[in-house]
Tab-separated table of C-alpha atoms in Angstrom:
chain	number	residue	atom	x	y	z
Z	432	UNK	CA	0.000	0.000	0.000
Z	433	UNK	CA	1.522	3.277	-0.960
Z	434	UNK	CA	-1.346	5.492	0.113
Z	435	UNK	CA	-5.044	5.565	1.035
Z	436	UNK	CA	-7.244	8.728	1.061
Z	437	UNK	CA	-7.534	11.420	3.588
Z	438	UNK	CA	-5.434	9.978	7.063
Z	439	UNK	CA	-6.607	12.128	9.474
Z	440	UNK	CA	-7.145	10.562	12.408
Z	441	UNK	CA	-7.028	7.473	10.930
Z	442	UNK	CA	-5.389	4.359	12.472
Z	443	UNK	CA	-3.904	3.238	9.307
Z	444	UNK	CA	-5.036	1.308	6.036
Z	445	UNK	CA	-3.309	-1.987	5.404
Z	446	UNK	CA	-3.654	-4.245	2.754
Z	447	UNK	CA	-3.235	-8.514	3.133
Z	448	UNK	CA	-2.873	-10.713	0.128
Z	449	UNK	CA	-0.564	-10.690	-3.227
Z	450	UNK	CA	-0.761	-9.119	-6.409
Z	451	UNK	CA	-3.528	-11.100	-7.828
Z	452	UNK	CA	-6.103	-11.005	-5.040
Z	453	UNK	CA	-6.600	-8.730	-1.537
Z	454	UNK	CA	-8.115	-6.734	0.547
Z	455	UNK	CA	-7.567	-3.321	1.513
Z	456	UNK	CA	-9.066	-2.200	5.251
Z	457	UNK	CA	-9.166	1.458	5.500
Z	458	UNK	CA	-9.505	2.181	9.032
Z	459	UNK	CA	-10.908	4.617	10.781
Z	460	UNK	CA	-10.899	8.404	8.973
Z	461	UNK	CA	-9.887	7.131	5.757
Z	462	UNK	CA	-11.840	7.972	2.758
Z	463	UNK	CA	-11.173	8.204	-0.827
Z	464	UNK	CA	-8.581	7.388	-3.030
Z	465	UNK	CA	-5.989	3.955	-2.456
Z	466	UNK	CA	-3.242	3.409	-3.713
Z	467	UNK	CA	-1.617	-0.667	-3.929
Z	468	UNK	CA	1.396	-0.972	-5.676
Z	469	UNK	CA	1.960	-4.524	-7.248
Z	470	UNK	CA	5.281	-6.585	-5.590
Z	471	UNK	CA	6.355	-7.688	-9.083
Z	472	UNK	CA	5.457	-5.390	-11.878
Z	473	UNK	CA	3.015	-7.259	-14.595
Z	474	UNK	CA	4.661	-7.698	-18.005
Z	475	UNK	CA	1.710	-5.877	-19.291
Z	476	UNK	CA	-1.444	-4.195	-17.624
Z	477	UNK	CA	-3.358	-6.729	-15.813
Z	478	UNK	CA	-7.333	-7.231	-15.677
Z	479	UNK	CA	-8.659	-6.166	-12.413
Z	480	UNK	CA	-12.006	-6.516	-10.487
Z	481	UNK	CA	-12.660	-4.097	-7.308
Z	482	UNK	CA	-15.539	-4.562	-5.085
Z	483	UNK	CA	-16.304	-1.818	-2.596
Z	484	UNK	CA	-14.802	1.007	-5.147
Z	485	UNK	CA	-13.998	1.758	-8.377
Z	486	UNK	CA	-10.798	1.467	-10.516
Z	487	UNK	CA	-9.460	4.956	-11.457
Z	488	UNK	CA	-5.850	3.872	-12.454
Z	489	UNK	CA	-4.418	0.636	-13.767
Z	490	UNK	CA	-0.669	0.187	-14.583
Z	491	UNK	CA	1.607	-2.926	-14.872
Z	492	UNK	CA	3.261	-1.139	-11.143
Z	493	UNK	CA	-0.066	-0.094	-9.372
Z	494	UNK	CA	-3.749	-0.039	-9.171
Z	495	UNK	CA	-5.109	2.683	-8.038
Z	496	UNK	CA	-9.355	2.183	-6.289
Z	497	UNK	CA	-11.351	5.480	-5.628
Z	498	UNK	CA	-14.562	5.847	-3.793
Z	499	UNK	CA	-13.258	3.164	-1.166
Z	500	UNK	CA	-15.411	2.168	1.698
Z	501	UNK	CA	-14.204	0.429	4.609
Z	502	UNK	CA	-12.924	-2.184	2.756
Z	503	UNK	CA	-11.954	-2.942	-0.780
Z	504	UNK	CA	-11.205	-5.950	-2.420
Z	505	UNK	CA	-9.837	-6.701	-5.442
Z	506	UNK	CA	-8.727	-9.109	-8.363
Z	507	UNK	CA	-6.416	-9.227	-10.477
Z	508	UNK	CA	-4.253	-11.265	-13.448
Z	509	UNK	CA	-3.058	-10.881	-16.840
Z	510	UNK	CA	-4.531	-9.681	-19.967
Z	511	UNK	CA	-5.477	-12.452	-22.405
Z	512	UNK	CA	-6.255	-11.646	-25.801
């Protein structure tokens, strides 16, 4: 997690799982905009699914989930074609 929403006051976002599927928990006074960078960069940019928010940014380094509630999870893996 690089960075989730407006912090004040809270008692800090974390995020458990792996690149392909996780959950963010805001915590208490954060609203808005997360930030998860990936551990290994994806060779190209991956699919993802979000529940509780809404993709705004999708990169092969990050994915970035806007409109987060208390908790956001997502999915993720490569692009087929």
């Amino acid at each position: 997690l690089v960075s989730c929403g407006e912090m004040r006051g809270s008692s800090g976002a974390r995020v458990v799982g792996d690149d392909r599927h996780g959950s963010v928990t805001l915590g208490p006074g954060a609203r808005g905009r997360c930030t998860v960078l990936f551990g290994a960069p994806w060779t190209a940019r991956p699919t993802c699914m979000v529940v509780g928010g809404r993709i705004a940014k999708l990169t092969p380094t990050d994915l970035v989930i806007e409109g987060a509630a208390d908790a956001v999870a997502y999915d993720c893996g490569p692009t087929t074609r």
